[in-house]
Coordinates of C-alpha atoms and ligand atoms in Angstrom, one line a residue:
X1 CA -59.7 -56.4 -17.7
X2 CA -59.4 -56.0 -21.4
X3 CA -61.3 -57.8 -24.3
X4 CA -60.4 -58.7 -27.9
X5 CA -62.0 -60.4 -30.8
X6 CA -60.6 -63.8 -31.9
X7 CA -59.3 -63.1 -35.7
X8 CA -60.0 -64.8 -39.0
X9 CA -63.0 -67.0 -37.7
X10 CA -64.5 -68.6 -40.9
X11 CA -68.1 -68.8 -41.9
X12 CA -69.4 -71.5 -39.3
X13 CA -71.5 -74.2 -40.4
X14 CA -73.2 -77.6 -39.0
X15 CA -70.7 -79.7 -37.3
X16 CA -67.9 -77.1 -36.8
X17 CA -65.9 -77.5 -33.8
X18 CA -65.8 -74.0 -32.2
X19 CA -63.4 -75.0 -29.5
X20 CA -60.9 -76.1 -31.8
X21 CA -61.5 -73.0 -34.4
X22 CA -60.8 -70.6 -31.3
X23 CA -57.9 -72.5 -29.7
X24 CA -56.0 -72.3 -33.0
X25 CA -56.2 -68.7 -33.3
X26 CA -55.6 -67.6 -29.5
X27 CA -53.3 -68.7 -26.7
X28 CA -55.8 -68.9 -23.7
X29 CA -54.9 -68.5 -20.4
X30 CA -56.9 -70.3 -17.6
X31 CA -58.6 -67.1 -16.3
X32 CA -59.7 -65.9 -19.8
X33 CA -63.6 -65.7 -20.1
X34 CA -64.6 -66.8 -23.8
X35 CA -67.6 -65.3 -25.3
X36 CA -69.5 -66.8 -27.9
X37 CA -72.3 -65.2 -29.6
X38 CA -75.1 -67.7 -29.8
X39 CA -75.3 -67.3 -33.8
X40 CA -72.3 -69.0 -34.2
X41 CA -73.2 -71.7 -32.0
X42 CA -76.6 -72.3 -33.6
X43 CA -74.7 -72.6 -36.8
X44 CA -72.2 -75.1 -35.5
X45 CA -75.2 -77.0 -34.1
X46 CA -77.2 -77.1 -37.0
X47 CA -80.3 -75.0 -35.6
X48 CA -80.7 -73.5 -39.2
X49 CA -84.5 -73.5 -40.5
X50 CA -86.5 -72.8 -43.2
X51 CA -90.1 -71.2 -42.7
X52 CA -91.3 -74.6 -44.9
X53 CA -90.2 -76.2 -41.8
X54 CA -92.9 -74.8 -39.6
X55 CA -96.6 -75.2 -41.4
X56 CA -98.7 -73.0 -39.4
X57 CA -101.3 -74.2 -37.2
X58 CA -104.5 -72.2 -36.5
X59 CA -103.0 -70.4 -33.0
X60 CA -99.8 -69.3 -35.2
X61 CA -102.5 -68.0 -37.9
X62 CA -104.6 -66.1 -35.3
X63 CA -101.2 -64.5 -34.0
X64 CA -100.1 -63.5 -37.4
X65 CA -103.5 -62.0 -38.4
X66 CA -103.7 -60.0 -35.1
X67 CA -100.0 -59.1 -35.7
X68 CA -100.6 -57.9 -39.2
X69 CA -103.9 -55.8 -38.1
X70 CA -101.9 -54.1 -35.6
X71 CA -98.6 -53.2 -37.6
X72 CA -100.2 -52.9 -41.1
X73 CA -97.5 -55.5 -42.2
X74 CA -98.3 -58.9 -43.6
X75 CA -97.0 -61.4 -41.1
X76 CA -95.9 -64.8 -42.2
X77 CA -97.8 -67.2 -39.8
X78 CA -95.4 -70.0 -40.2
X79 CA -92.8 -67.7 -38.3
X80 CA -95.2 -67.4 -35.6
X81 CA -95.3 -71.0 -35.6
X82 CA -91.5 -71.3 -35.2
X83 CA -91.8 -69.1 -32.3
X84 CA -94.6 -71.1 -30.6
X85 CA -92.8 -74.5 -30.9
X86 CA -89.5 -73.2 -29.7
X87 CA -91.4 -71.7 -26.7
X88 CA -92.8 -72.8 -23.3
X89 CA -94.8 -69.8 -22.4
X90 CA -96.3 -67.2 -24.3
X91 CA -96.2 -63.8 -22.3
X92 CA -97.3 -61.0 -24.9
X93 CA -98.5 -61.9 -28.5
X94 CA -99.1 -58.6 -29.5
X95 CA -97.6 -56.1 -30.7
X96 CA -94.4 -58.7 -30.6
X97 CA -94.3 -62.2 -29.7
X98 CA -92.4 -62.2 -26.3
X99 CA -92.0 -65.8 -25.0
X100 CA -89.8 -68.3 -22.7
X101 CA -87.7 -70.6 -24.2
X102 CA -87.4 -74.1 -23.1
X103 CA -84.1 -73.0 -21.2
X104 CA -85.8 -70.2 -19.4
X105 CA -84.8 -67.5 -21.1
X106 CA -87.5 -64.7 -22.2
X107 CA -87.3 -62.6 -25.2
X108 CA -88.7 -61.6 -28.4
X109 CA -89.7 -64.0 -31.1
X110 CA -87.8 -66.6 -28.8
X111 CA -84.8 -65.3 -29.9
X112 CA -85.0 -66.5 -33.6
X113 CA -82.6 -64.5 -35.6
X114 CA -82.9 -63.7 -39.3
X115 CA -79.7 -61.8 -39.6
X116 CA -76.2 -63.4 -40.3
X117 CA -77.9 -66.6 -41.8
X118 CA -76.9 -68.0 -44.9
X119 CA -78.4 -71.0 -46.3
X120 CA -81.8 -70.7 -44.3
X121 CA -84.6 -68.3 -43.5
X122 CA -84.3 -68.6 -39.6
X123 CA -81.6 -69.6 -37.0
X124 CA -83.0 -70.9 -33.8
X125 CA -81.2 -70.3 -30.4
X126 CA -79.2 -73.3 -29.1
X127 CA -81.5 -75.9 -27.8
X128 CA -79.6 -75.8 -24.6
X129 CA -76.9 -72.9 -24.4
X130 CA -75.5 -74.2 -21.1
X131 CA -74.6 -77.1 -22.3
X132 CA -73.1 -75.8 -25.5
X133 CA -71.0 -73.4 -23.1
X134 CA -70.0 -76.6 -21.2
X135 CA -69.1 -78.6 -24.4
X136 CA -67.1 -75.7 -25.9
X137 CA -65.4 -75.2 -22.6
X138 CA -64.5 -78.9 -22.5
X139 CA -62.9 -78.6 -26.1
X140 CA -60.7 -75.7 -25.6
X141 CA -57.1 -76.7 -25.6
X142 CA -55.2 -77.6 -22.7
X143 CA -58.7 -77.6 -21.0
X144 CA -59.0 -80.0 -18.0
X145 CA -62.2 -82.2 -18.2
X146 CA -64.9 -79.8 -16.7
X147 CA -66.9 -81.1 -13.7
X148 CA -70.4 -79.8 -14.5
X149 CA -72.6 -77.8 -16.0
X150 CA -73.5 -75.2 -13.4
X151 CA -70.9 -75.7 -10.6
X152 CA -69.4 -72.5 -8.9
X153 CA -66.6 -74.4 -8.0
X154 CA -65.4 -74.7 -11.7
X155 CA -63.8 -71.3 -11.2
X156 CA -61.2 -72.9 -9.2
X157 CA -60.1 -75.3 -12.2
X158 CA -57.8 -73.9 -14.6
X159 CA -59.7 -73.7 -17.6
X160 CA -61.3 -70.6 -19.3
X161 CA -64.9 -69.7 -18.6
X162 CA -67.4 -69.7 -21.8
X163 CA -70.4 -67.7 -22.2
X164 CA -72.9 -67.9 -25.0
X165 CA -74.4 -64.6 -25.8
X166 CA -77.0 -63.0 -27.6
X167 CA -78.2 -59.5 -28.5
X168 CA -81.3 -58.8 -26.8
X169 CA -83.7 -55.7 -26.2
X170 CA -84.9 -55.0 -22.8
X171 CA -88.1 -53.4 -21.5
X172 CA -88.0 -49.7 -20.4
X173 CA -85.4 -48.6 -22.5
X174 CA -84.4 -48.3 -26.0
X175 CA -81.7 -50.3 -28.0
X176 CA -80.4 -53.8 -27.6
X177 CA -77.4 -54.8 -25.8
X178 CA -75.6 -58.5 -25.0
X179 CA -76.9 -60.8 -22.6
X180 CA -75.5 -64.3 -21.6
X181 CA -77.7 -67.2 -22.2
X182 CA -75.5 -70.2 -21.5
X183 CA -72.7 -70.1 -19.1
X184 CA -70.0 -72.4 -17.7
X185 CA -66.9 -72.4 -15.5
X186 CA -68.1 -68.9 -13.7
X187 CA -70.8 -68.4 -11.6
X188 CA -73.7 -66.2 -13.0
X189 CA -73.6 -63.7 -10.3
X190 CA -71.4 -62.4 -7.7
X191 CA -73.4 -62.0 -4.3
X192 CA -72.2 -59.0 -2.5
X193 CA -75.0 -59.4 0.3
X194 CA -73.4 -59.3 3.9
X195 CA -70.5 -57.2 2.3
X196 CA -70.3 -53.6 3.3
X197 CA -70.3 -50.2 1.5
X198 CA -67.9 -47.5 1.9
X199 CA -69.9 -46.1 5.3
X200 CA -69.9 -49.7 6.8
X201 CA -73.5 -50.2 5.8
X202 CA -74.3 -53.9 5.0
X203 CA -75.6 -54.7 1.8
X204 CA -78.5 -56.3 1.7
X205 CA -79.7 -57.3 -1.9
X206 CA -77.0 -56.7 -4.2
X207 CA -76.6 -59.7 -6.2
X208 CA -74.6 -58.5 -9.4
X209 CA -75.4 -60.6 -12.8
X210 CA -71.6 -60.6 -13.8
X211 CA -72.4 -62.9 -16.7
X212 CA -74.7 -60.3 -18.3
X213 CA -72.3 -57.6 -17.5
X214 CA -69.6 -59.7 -19.2
X215 CA -71.7 -60.6 -22.2
X216 CA -72.7 -56.9 -23.0
X217 CA -69.0 -55.9 -22.9
X218 CA -68.4 -58.8 -25.1
X219 CA -71.3 -58.0 -27.6
X220 CA -69.9 -54.4 -27.8
X221 CA -66.8 -55.6 -29.1
X222 CA -68.3 -58.3 -31.5
X223 CA -70.8 -55.8 -33.2
X224 CA -73.9 -56.6 -35.0
X225 CA -73.3 -56.6 -38.7
X226 CA -70.7 -58.0 -40.9
X227 CA -67.7 -57.9 -38.7
X228 CA -67.1 -61.7 -38.5
X229 CA -66.0 -61.5 -35.1
X230 CA -68.6 -63.6 -33.1
X231 CA -66.1 -64.7 -30.4
X232 CA -64.6 -62.6 -27.7
X233 CA -62.3 -62.9 -25.4
X234 CA -62.1 -61.3 -22.1
X235 CA -58.8 -61.4 -20.1
X236 CA -58.1 -60.4 -16.7
X237 CA -61.3 -60.2 -15.1
X238 CA -61.5 -60.8 -11.5
X239 CA -64.3 -62.3 -10.0
X240 CA -62.9 -61.5 -6.7
X241 CA -63.4 -63.0 -3.2
X242 CA -67.3 -63.2 -3.3
X243 CA -69.9 -65.8 -3.0
X244 CA -71.2 -66.8 -6.4
X245 CA -74.6 -68.0 -7.5
X246 CA -75.9 -69.4 -10.5
X247 CA -79.3 -67.9 -10.3
X248 CA -79.9 -66.4 -13.8
X249 CA -83.4 -66.7 -15.4
X250 CA -86.1 -65.9 -12.9
X251 CA -88.6 -68.4 -11.9
X252 CA -92.3 -67.2 -12.7
X253 CA -93.0 -67.3 -8.9
X254 CA -90.6 -64.6 -7.9
X255 CA -90.8 -62.8 -11.1
X256 CA -93.8 -59.9 -10.3
X257 CA -93.2 -58.0 -13.7
X258 CA -93.9 -61.3 -15.2
X259 CA -96.8 -61.9 -13.1
X260 CA -98.3 -58.3 -13.9
X261 CA -97.7 -59.0 -17.7
X262 CA -100.0 -61.9 -17.2
X263 CA -102.9 -60.0 -15.7
X264 CA -102.8 -57.4 -18.6
X265 CA -105.0 -57.6 -21.4
X266 CA -103.7 -56.4 -24.5
X267 CA -106.5 -55.7 -26.6
Ligands
GDP301 P1 -75.9 -62.7 -32.2 O1 -75.9 -61.6 -31.3 O2 -75.5 -63.9 -31.5 O3 -77.5 -62.7 -32.7 O4 -75.1 -62.5 -33.4 P2 -74.9 -61.8 -34.6 O5 -75.8 -62.0 -35.5 O6 -75.0 -60.0 -34.0 O7 -73.4 -61.6 -35.0 C1 -72.3 -61.2 -34.1 C2 -71.0 -61.0 -34.8 O8 -70.8 -62.4 -35.5 C3 -71.0 -60.2 -35.8 O9 -69.6 -59.4 -35.8 C4 -71.1 -60.9 -37.4 O10 -70.6 -60.4 -38.2 C5 -70.4 -62.1 -36.6 N1 -70.7 -63.4 -37.3 C6 -72.1 -64.3 -37.5 N2 -71.9 -65.1 -38.0 C7 -70.7 -65.5 -38.3 C8 -69.9 -66.7 -38.8 O11 -70.5 -67.5 -39.4 N3 -68.5 -66.6 -39.1 C9 -67.9 -65.4 -38.4 N4 -66.6 -65.2 -38.7 N5 -68.4 -64.2 -37.8 C10 -69.8 -64.5 -37.8
MN302 MN1 -78.1 -61.9 -35.7
MN303 MN1 -79.3 -63.1 -32.2
MN304 MN1 -75.8 -59.6 -31.9

């Protein structure tokens, strides 16, 4: 496979039609995977906000005070309020806020971004990135009407797949990398279970999360700074003849690391 950034995209603002902007600049092929940084999806969807939109409640003030005590830096309680309002579960509140967003993604500060955000203090993640991906996909020129949000069968159509990506940290390792937070037209994973390795041993557990792997590659090309390349096309990626699965965000029941966090007292 190979990857390239879509050239000459403008500064994105509320109401912009990302699918049209992409289609005008690239002749997409049916088996392309179009990776769109959540930053521009959020800007197009009007997810810019100001700290003033989030008057801090008591819980946010408590969190900000504690963070300030721990780090020695003043923390704006309105930022903590914004994170709380974007989240359905608080996994850690110190020394940083780790939460689950409404759509199931766990990340620091609910993925609220403060870089590449003109015209606002904050950029919230798209409300439902899966639906954003589906909408962008439906608008790509020459695209057939897609059939549903999470149908592995969608790979069989002749429409490019779309990923919505974000740059995200991870536990246990330094540094950040791209992850997929929304996807359409491609299964989240390819399931190797039941296939064999080179010694003929059957693979028992390997479910390879393809959309994060593709998102990481795309993020590498998109960059993090002033490059102006939020959309990356992956060409000639071959999903291969494997079963697909759309499991991506773990449910708390099967997430033992998250369960262990719940039992940990951070004081
Ligand atoms: P995130 O990973 O989704 O948080 O996005 P980043 O802030 O890391 O930006 C990814 C890429 O998109 C970088 O190359 C930025 O320069 C670029 N970018 C961000 N916003 C815009 C925009 O409105 N227009 C264009 N053309 N590029 C943008
Ligand atoms: Mn950013
Ligand atoms: Mn981001
Ligand atoms: Mn980034």
